Coordinates of C-alpha atoms and ligand atoms in Angstrom, one line a residue:
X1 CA 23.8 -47.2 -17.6
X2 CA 26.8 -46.8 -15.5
X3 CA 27.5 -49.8 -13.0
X4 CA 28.0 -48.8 -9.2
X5 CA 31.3 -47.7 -9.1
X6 CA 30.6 -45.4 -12.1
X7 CA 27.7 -44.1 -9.8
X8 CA 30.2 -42.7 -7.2
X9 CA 32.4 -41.0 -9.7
X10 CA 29.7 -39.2 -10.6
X11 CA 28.6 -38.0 -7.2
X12 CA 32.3 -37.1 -6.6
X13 CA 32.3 -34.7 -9.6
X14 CA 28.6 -33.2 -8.5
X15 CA 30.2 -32.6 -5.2
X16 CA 32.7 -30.3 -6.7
X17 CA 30.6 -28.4 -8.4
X18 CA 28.3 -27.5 -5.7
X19 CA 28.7 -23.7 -4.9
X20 CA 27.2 -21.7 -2.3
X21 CA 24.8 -18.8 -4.4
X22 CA 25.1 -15.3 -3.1
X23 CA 21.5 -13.2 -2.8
X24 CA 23.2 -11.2 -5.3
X25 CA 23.6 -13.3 -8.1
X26 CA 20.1 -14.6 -7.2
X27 CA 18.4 -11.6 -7.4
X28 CA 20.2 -10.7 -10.6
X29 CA 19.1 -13.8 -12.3
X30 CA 15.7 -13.7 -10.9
X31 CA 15.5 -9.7 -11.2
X32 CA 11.5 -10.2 -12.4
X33 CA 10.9 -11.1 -8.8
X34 CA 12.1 -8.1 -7.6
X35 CA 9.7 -6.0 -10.0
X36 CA 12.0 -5.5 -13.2
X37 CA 10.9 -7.9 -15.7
X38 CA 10.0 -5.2 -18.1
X39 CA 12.0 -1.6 -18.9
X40 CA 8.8 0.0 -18.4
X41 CA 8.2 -1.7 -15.0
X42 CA 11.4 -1.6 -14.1
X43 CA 11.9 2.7 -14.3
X44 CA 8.4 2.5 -12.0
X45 CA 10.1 -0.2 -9.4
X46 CA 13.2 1.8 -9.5
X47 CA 11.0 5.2 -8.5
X48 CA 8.8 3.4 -5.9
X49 CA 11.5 1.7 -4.0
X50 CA 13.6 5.5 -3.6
X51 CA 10.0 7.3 -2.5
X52 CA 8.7 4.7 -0.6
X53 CA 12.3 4.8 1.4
X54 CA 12.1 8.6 1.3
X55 CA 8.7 8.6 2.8
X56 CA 9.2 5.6 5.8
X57 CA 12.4 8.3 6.8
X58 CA 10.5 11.5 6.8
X59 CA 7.9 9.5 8.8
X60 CA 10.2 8.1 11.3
X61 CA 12.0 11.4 12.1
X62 CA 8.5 13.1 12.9
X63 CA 9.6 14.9 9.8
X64 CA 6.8 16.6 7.2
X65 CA 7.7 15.1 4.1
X66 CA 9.2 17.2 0.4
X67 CA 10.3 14.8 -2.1
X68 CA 11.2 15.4 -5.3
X69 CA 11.4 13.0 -8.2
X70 CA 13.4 13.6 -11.3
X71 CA 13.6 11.3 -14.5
X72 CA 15.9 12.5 -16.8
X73 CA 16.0 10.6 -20.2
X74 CA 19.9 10.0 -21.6
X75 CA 19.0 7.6 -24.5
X76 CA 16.1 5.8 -25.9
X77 CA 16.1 3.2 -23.0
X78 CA 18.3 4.8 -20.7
X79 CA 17.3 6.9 -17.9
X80 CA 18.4 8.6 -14.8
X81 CA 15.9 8.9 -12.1
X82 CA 16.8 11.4 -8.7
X83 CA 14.9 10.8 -5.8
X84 CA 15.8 13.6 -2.9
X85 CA 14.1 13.9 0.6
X86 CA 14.5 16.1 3.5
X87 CA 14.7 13.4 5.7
X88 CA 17.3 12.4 8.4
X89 CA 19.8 11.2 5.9
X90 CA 22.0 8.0 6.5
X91 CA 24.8 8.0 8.8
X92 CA 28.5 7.8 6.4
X93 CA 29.0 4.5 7.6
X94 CA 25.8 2.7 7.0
X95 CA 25.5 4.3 3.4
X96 CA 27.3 1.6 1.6
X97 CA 25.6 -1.5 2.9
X98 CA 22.0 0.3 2.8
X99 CA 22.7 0.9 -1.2
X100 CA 25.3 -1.9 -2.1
X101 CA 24.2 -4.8 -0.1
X102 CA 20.9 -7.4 -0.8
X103 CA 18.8 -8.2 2.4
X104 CA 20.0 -5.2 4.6
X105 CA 17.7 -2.6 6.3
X106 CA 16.2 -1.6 9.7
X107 CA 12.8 -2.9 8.7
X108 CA 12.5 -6.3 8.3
X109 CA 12.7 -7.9 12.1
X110 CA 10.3 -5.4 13.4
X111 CA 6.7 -5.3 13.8
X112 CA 5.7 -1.8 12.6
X113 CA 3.9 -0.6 9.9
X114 CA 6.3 0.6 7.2
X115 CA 6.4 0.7 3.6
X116 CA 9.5 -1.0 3.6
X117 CA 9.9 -4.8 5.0
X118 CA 12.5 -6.9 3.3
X119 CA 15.4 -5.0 3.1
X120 CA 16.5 -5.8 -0.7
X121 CA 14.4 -2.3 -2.4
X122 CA 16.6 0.0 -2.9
X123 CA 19.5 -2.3 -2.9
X124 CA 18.0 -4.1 -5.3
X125 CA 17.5 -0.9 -7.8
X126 CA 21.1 -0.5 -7.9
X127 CA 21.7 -3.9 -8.9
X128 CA 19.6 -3.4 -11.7
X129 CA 20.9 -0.4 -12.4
X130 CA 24.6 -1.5 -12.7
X131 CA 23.5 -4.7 -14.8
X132 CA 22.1 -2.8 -17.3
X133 CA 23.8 0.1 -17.7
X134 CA 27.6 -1.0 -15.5
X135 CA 27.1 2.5 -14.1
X136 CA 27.5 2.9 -10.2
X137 CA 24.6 4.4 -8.1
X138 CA 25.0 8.0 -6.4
X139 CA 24.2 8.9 -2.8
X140 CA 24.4 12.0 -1.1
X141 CA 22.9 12.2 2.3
X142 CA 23.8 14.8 5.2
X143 CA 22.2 14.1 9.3
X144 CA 22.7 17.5 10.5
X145 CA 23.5 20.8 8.8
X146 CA 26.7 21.5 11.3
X147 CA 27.9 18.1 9.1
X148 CA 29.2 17.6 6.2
X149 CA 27.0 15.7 3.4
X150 CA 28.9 13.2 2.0
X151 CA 28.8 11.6 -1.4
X152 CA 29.0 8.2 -2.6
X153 CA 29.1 6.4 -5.8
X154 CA 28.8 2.5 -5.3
X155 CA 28.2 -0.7 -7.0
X156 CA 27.8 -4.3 -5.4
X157 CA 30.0 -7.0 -5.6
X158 CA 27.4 -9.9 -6.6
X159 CA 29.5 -12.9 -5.8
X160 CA 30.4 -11.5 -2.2
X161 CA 26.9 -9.6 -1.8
X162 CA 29.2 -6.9 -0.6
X163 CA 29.3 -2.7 -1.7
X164 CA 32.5 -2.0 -3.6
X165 CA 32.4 1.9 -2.9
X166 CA 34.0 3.1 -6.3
X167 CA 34.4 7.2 -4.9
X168 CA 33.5 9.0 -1.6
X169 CA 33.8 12.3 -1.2
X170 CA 32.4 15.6 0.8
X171 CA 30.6 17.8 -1.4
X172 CA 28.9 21.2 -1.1
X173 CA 24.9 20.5 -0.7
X174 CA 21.8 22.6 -0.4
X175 CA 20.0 20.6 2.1
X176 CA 20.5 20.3 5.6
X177 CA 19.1 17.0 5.7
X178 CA 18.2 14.1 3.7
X179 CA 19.2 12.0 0.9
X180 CA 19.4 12.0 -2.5
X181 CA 19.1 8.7 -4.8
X182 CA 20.3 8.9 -8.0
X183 CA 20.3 5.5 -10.3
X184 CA 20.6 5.6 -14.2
X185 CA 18.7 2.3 -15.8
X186 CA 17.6 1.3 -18.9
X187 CA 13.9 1.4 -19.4
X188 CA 10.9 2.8 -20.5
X189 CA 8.9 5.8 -20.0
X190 CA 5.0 5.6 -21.0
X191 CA 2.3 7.4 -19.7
X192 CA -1.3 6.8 -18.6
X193 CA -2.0 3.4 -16.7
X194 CA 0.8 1.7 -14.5
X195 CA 2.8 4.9 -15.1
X196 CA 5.6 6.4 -12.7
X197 CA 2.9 9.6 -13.5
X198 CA -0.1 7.7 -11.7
X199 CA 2.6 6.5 -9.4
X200 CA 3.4 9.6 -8.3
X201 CA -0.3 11.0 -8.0
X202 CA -2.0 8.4 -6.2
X203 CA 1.0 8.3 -3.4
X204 CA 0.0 12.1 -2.9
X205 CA -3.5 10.7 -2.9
X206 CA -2.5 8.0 0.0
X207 CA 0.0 10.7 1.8
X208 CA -1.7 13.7 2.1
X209 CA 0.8 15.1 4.3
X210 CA 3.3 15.0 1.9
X211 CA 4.1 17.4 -0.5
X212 CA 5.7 15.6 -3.8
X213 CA 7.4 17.7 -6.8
X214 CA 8.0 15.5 -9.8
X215 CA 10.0 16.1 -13.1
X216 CA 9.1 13.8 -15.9
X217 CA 11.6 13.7 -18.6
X218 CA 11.9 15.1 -21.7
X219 CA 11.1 19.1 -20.4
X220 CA 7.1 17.1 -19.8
X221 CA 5.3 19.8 -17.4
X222 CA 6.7 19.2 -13.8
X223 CA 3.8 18.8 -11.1
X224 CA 3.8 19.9 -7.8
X225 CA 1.6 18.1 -5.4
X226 CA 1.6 20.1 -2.2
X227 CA 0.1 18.7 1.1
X228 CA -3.4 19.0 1.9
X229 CA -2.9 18.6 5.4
X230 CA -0.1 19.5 7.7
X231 CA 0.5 17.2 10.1
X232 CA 1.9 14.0 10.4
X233 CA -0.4 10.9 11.3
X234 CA 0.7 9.3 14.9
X235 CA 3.3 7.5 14.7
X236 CA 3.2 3.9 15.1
X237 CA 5.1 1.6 17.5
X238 CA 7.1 -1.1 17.2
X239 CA 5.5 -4.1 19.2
X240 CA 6.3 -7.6 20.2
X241 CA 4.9 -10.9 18.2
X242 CA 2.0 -12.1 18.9
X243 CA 2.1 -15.7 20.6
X244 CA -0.6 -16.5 18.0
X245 CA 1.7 -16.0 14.8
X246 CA 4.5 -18.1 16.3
X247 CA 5.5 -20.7 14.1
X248 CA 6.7 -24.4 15.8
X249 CA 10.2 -23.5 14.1
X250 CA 9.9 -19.8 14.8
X251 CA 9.6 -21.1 18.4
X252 CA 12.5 -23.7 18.8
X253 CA 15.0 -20.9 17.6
X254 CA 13.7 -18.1 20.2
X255 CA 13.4 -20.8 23.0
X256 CA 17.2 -21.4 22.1
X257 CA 18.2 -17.5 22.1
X258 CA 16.7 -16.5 25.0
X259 CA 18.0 -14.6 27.6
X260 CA 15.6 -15.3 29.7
X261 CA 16.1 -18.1 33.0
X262 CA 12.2 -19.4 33.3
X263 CA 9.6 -19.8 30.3
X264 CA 7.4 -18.2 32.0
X265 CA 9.6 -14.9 31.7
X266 CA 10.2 -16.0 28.1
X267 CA 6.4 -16.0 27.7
X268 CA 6.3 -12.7 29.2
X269 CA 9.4 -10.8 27.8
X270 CA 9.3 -12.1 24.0
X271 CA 5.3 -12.0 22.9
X272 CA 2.8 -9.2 23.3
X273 CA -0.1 -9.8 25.7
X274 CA 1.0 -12.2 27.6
X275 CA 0.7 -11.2 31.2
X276 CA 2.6 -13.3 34.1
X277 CA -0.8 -15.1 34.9
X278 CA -1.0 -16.3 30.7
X279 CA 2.1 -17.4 31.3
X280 CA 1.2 -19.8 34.3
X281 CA -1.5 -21.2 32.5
X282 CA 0.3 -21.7 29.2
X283 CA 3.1 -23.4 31.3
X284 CA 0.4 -25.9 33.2
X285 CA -1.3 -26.5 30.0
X286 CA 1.8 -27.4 28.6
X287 CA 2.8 -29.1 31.6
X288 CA 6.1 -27.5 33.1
X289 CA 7.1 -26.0 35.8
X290 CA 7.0 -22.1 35.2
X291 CA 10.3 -21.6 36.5
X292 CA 12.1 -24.6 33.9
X293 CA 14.9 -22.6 31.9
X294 CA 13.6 -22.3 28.7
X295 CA 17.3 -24.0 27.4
X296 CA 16.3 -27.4 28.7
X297 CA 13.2 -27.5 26.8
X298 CA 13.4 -30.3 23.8
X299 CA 11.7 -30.1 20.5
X300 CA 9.1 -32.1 22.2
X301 CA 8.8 -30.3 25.0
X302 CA 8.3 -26.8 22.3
X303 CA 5.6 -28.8 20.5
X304 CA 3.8 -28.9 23.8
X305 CA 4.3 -25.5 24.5
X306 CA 3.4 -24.5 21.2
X307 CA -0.2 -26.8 21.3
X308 CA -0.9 -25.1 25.0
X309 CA -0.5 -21.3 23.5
X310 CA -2.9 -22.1 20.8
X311 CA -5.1 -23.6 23.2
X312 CA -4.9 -20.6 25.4
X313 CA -7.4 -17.1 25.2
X314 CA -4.7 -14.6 24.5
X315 CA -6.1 -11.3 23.7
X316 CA -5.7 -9.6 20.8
X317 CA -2.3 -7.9 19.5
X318 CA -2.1 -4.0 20.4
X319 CA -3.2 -1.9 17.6
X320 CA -1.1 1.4 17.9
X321 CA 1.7 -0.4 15.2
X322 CA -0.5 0.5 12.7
X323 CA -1.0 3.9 11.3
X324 CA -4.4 4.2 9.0
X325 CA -5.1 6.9 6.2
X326 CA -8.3 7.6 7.8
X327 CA -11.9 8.7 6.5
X328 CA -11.7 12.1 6.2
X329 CA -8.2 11.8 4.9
X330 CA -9.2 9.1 2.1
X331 CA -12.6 11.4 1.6
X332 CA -10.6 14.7 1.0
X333 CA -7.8 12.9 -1.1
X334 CA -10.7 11.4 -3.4
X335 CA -12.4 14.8 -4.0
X336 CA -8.8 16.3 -4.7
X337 CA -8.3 13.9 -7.8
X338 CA -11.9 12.8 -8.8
X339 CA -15.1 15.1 -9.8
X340 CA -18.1 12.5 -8.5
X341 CA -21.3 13.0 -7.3
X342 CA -21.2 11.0 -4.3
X343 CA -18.5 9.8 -2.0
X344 CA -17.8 7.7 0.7
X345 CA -14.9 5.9 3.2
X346 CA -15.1 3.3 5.5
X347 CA -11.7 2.5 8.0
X348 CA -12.4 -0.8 10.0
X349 CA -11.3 -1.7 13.2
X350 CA -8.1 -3.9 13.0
X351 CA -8.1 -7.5 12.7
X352 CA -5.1 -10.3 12.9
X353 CA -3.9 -12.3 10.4
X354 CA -1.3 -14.9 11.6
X355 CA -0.8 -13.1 14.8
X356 CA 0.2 -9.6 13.1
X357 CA -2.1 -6.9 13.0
X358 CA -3.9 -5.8 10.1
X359 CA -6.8 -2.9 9.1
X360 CA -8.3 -2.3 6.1
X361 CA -9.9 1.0 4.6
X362 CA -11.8 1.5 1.6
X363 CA -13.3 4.8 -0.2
X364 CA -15.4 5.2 -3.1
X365 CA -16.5 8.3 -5.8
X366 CA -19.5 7.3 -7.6
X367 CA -20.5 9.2 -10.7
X368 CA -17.0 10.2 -11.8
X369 CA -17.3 13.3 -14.1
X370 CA -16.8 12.3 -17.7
X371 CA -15.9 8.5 -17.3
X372 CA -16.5 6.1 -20.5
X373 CA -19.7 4.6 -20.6
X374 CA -20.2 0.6 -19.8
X375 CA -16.2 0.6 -18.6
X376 CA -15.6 -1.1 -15.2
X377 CA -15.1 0.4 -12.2
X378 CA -11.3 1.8 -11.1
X379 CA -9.6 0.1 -8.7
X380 CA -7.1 1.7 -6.8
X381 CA -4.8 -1.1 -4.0
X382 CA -2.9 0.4 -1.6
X383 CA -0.6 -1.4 0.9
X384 CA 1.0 1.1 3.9
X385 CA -0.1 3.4 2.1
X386 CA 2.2 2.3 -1.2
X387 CA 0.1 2.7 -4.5
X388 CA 0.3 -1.5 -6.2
X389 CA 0.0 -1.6 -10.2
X390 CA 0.8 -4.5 -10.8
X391 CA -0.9 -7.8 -10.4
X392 CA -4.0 -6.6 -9.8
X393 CA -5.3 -9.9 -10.9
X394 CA -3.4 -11.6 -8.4
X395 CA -4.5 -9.5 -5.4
X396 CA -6.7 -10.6 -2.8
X397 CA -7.8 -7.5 -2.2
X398 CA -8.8 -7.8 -6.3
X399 CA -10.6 -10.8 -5.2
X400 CA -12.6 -8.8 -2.3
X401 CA -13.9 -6.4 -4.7
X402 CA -15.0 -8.5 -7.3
X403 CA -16.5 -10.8 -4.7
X404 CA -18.9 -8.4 -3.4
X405 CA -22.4 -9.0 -5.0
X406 CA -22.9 -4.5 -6.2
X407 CA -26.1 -5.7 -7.8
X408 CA -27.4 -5.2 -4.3
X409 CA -25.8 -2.0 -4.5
X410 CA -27.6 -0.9 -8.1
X411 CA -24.2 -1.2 -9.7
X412 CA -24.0 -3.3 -12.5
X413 CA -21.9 -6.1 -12.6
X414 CA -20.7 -8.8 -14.7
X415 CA -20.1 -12.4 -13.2
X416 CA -17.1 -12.3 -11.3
X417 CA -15.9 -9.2 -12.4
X418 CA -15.3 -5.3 -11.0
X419 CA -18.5 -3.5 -11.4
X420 CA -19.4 -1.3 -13.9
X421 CA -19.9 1.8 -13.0
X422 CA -18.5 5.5 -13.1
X423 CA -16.6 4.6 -10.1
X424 CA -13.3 4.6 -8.6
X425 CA -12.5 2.3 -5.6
X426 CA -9.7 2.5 -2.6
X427 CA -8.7 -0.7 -0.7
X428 CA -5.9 0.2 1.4
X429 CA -4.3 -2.7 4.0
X430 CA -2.3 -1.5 6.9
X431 CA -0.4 -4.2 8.5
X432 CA 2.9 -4.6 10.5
X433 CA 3.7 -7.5 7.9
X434 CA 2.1 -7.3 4.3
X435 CA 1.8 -10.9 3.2
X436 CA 2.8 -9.6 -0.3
X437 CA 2.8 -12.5 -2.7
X438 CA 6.4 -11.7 -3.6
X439 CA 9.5 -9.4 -3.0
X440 CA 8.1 -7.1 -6.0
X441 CA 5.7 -6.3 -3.4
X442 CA 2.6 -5.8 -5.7
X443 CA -0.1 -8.2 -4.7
X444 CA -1.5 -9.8 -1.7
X445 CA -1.5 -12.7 -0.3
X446 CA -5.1 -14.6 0.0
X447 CA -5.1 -15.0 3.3
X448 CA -9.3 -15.2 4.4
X449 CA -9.1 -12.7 6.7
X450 CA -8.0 -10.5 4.9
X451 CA -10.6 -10.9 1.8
X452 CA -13.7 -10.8 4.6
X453 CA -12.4 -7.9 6.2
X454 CA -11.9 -5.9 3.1
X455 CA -15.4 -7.1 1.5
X456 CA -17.1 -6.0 4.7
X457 CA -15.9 -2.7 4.7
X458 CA -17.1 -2.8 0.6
X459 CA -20.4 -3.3 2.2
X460 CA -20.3 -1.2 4.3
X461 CA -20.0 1.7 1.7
X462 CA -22.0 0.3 -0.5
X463 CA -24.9 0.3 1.4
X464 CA -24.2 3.9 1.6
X465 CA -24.1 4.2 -2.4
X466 CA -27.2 2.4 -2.7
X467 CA -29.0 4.9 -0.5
X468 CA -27.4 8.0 -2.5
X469 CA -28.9 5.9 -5.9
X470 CA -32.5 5.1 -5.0
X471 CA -32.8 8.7 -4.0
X472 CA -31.3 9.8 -7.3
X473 CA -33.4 7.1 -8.9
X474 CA -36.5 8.3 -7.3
X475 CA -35.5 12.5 -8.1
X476 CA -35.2 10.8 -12.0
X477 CA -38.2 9.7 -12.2
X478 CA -40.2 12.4 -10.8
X479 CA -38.3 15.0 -13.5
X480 CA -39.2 12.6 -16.3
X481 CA -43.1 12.2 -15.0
X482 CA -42.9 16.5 -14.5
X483 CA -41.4 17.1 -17.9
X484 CA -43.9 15.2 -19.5
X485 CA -47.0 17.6 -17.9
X486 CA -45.3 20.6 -18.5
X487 CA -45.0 19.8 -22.3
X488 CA -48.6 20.3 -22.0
X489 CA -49.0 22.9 -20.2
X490 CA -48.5 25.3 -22.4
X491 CA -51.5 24.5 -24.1
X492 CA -53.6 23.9 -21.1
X493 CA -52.7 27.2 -19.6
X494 CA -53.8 28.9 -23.4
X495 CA -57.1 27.1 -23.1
X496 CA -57.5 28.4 -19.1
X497 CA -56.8 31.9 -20.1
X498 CA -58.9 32.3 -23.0
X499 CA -61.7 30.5 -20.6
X500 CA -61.1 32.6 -17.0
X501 CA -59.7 35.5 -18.8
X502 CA -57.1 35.7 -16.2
X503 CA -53.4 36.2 -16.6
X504 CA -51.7 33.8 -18.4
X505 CA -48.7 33.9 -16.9
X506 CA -49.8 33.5 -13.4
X507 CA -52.3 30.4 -14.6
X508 CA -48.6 29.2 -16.0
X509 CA -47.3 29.5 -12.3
X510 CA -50.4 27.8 -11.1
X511 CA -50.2 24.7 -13.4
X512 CA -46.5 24.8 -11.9
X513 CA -46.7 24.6 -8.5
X514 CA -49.8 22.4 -9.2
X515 CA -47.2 19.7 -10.9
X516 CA -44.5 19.7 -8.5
X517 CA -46.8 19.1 -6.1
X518 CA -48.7 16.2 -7.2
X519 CA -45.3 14.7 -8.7
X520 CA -43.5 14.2 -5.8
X521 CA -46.6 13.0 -3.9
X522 CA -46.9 10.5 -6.3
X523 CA -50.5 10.9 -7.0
X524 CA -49.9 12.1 -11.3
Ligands
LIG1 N1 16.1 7.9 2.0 C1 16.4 7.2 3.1 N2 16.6 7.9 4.3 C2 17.0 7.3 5.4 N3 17.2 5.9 5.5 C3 17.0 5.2 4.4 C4 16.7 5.8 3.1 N4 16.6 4.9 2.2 C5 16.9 3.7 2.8 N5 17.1 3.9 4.1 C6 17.5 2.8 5.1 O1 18.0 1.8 4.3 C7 17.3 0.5 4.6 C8 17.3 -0.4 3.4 O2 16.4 0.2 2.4 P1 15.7 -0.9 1.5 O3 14.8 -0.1 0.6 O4 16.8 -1.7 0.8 O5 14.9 -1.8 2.4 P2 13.6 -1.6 3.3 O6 13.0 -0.3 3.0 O7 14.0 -1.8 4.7 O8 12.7 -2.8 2.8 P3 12.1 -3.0 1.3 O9 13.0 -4.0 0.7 O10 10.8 -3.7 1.6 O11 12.1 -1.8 0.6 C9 16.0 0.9 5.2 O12 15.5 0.0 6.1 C10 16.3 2.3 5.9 O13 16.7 2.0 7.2
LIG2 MG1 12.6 0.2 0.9

């Protein structure tokens, strides 16, 4: 055991080799967090962060969505994926940071609903890209067709979390507008569950305004999913955060930014719903002066201030941040992809989780055509309208579904477990902030309210099925009871003839009618 001298030697040579870690290098040693732990995952994560960028720019520009997805296979596990939209493109000189920087975006400190949030997607897929094949990523991408469209080829630095832009030129391109992603990784292209193919599909399914061409590789039949309606959803807003989702720490640090000269204007200016007269009470509760400079306030005095917002009515966050798929929409979009015999959506009003807005919409297709006998019921998670594939285990919206009691809904179910049932089931959440349980963004957070919002609205349409069963219970039975008299009948309407000497057909018609009737009173 060293003695205590030897002690300090040693924290002298840990201190030197302390080192500051950049994102990068982070992100490249913990890539699985960011959705690549697997080739196969990792061409899918790749895809999804480049459409789900493609589709948050169409939407903000009020512009209809046409993407187009290309995987082009180069080697066994090497492929090149092109994502192009004809959205408003990237201005030249925020193109490099956007694809060769971690933890850059216009997303991540507002409150809007957007598929994007953290800044690090498609960043992120070039990373990868470059680690595992040292090829750069391409980018072209033109604002306005009197421009030119400009083209990039760019890789990051991962010590300095910085683009190195390795060639930029003007080139010739068809589109007046947009942006065009192309990455080469290595990975792995299957088909069938968890596939780029589903992928693909079900983001038609959640985006019906969108019109989506993709290529698989190999020369696999392109499909064009064109838009079943056409027109955008309303846009949502960008609002302010609720006082109720402040955190104490969150607090100090605004209290210290502030422009503002009185707390009750900080009150005011910084949160949503809080009018001047919230603000008064919040600052007697708390017990200032409205008019004390929000500077001069100590970490005490923010602990008080932070106790008297919590103790204060505040109404609810405004709504108009989020932007829902809708009933009809999720209704049409289900009978577009799934031959059933009965279907069904529910969209509830929003709730708030931690202060930030949330909604949650469910649809069902009972007695899907063809599906295997005993197996359980499909679930299909959506999250701003992003189709999730992966961690469906670790969902809470996973948890929702299987913590519905469908037994009351004559589905069967096992303990625990998604029902069995020919049956495919939508949960979509629409928030401003997705409490995803990491930066993969594939499952979400438990947070409570989230689970009993989304079982409620499971109820809600299940009630609905269980209706649509009883009476197609009830229309069994009667056909079983009538085919059972009209095996008989025959003979009985020989017998009559030969005894009336009437016509045997029209005793036939009697004994009919006579059947049908009686059967669906009940009363045979
Ligand atoms: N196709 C595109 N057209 C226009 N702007 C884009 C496009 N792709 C990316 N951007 C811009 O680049 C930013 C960074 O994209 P990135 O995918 O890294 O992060 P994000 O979408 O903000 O969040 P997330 O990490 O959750 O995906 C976006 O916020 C957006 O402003
Ligand atoms: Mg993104």
């Amino acid at each position: 055991m060293p003695n205590n001298q030897g002690i300090g030697s040693i924290a002298r040579a840990m201190a030197l080799k302390q080192k500051e870690i950049s994102v990068s290098e982070f992100f490249q040693k913990n890539r699985h967090l960011l959705g690549y732990d697997n080739p196969t995952r990792a061409l899918l994560t790749a895809v999804k962060e480049a459409v789900d960028n493609s589709l948050d720019a169409c939407e903000e520009a009020g512009i209809l969505p046409e993407i187009t997805v290309k995987i082009l296979q180069k080697a066994e596990n090497r492929f090149r994926i092109i994502v192009e939209d004809n959205g408003p493109g990237i201005v030249k000189s925020q193109i490099p940071k956007i694809f060769g920087k971690l933890l850059y975006g216009s997303k991540f400190h507002r409150l809007k609903m957007s598929r994007g949030q953290q800044g690090i997607g498609i960043s992120g897929a070039v990373l990868y890209g470059q680690l595992t094949t040292g090829n750069p990523s391409i980018i072209i991408s033109r604002i306005d067709p009197n421009r030119s469209a400009y083209r990039y080829e760019i890789f990051i630095d991962t010590k300095a979390n910085e683009p190195i832009i390795q060639r930029e030129q003007i080139v010739k391109w068809d589109k007046p507008h947009g942006t065009q992603v192309e990455i080469e990784i290595e990975g792995r292209y299957l088909r069938g569950d968890r596939s780029i193919d589903e992928y693909v599909q079900l983001c038609a399914l959640s985006n019906p305004y969108a019109t989506i061409e993709y290529f698989p590789p190999n020369g696999t039949q392109s499909l064009k999913m064109k838009r079943i309606i056409k027109q955008l959803p309303t846009p949502p807003k960008t609002i302010k955060p609720h006082p109720y989702g402040v955190e104490l720490g969150n607090l100090i640090e605004l209290l210290s930014y502030t422009k503002t000269k009185r707390v009750v204007d900080f009150l005011r200016r910084e949160f949503s719903r809080v009018s001047e007269q919230k603000a008064i009470e919040i600052c007697q509760k708390a017990g200032f002066e409205p008019k004390t400079s929000p500077r001069k306030l100590t970490r005490e005095d923010a602990e008080k201030l932070y106790n008297a917002i919590n103790q204060t009515k505040i109404m609810a966050p405004p709504l108009n941040c989020l932007s829902p798929i809708g009933e009809e929409e999720i209704i049409s979009s289900l009978k577009q992809n799934f031959e059933a015999q009965f279907y069904s959506a529910r969209s509830r009003k929003p709730e708030v989780y931690r202060g930030n807005p949330f909604q949650i919409e469910v649809g069902i297709a009972y007695g899907i055509r063809d599906y295997p006998q005993g197996e359980s019921a499909k679930l299909i998670r959506f999250a701003n309208k992003v189709p999730l594939l992966y961690q469906q285990g670790a969902c809470a919206l996973t948890k929702a579904v299987t913590g519905v009691d469908w037994k009351n809904y004559l589905v069967n179910q096992p303990k625990n477990a998604l029902p069995e049932a020919p049956l495919v089931i939508i949960v979509h959440i629409a928030s401003v902030w997705v409490p995803f349980t990491s930066e993969a963004k594939e499952a979400i957070a438990h947070y409570p309210e989230i689970i009993k919002e989304t079982k409620l609205a499971l109820q809600e349409v299940g009630r609905e099925l269980a209706i649509f069963l009883r009476k197609k219970q009830i229309a069994e039975y009667e056909r079983k009871r009538r085919s059972i008299f009209e095996l008989y009948s025959e003979e009985v309407a020989k017998s009559l003839q030969k005894l009336s000497h009437k016509d045997e057909k029209e005793i036939k018609r009697m004994l009919h009618d006579l059947i049908k009737k009686f059967t669906k009173k009940g009363e045979i």
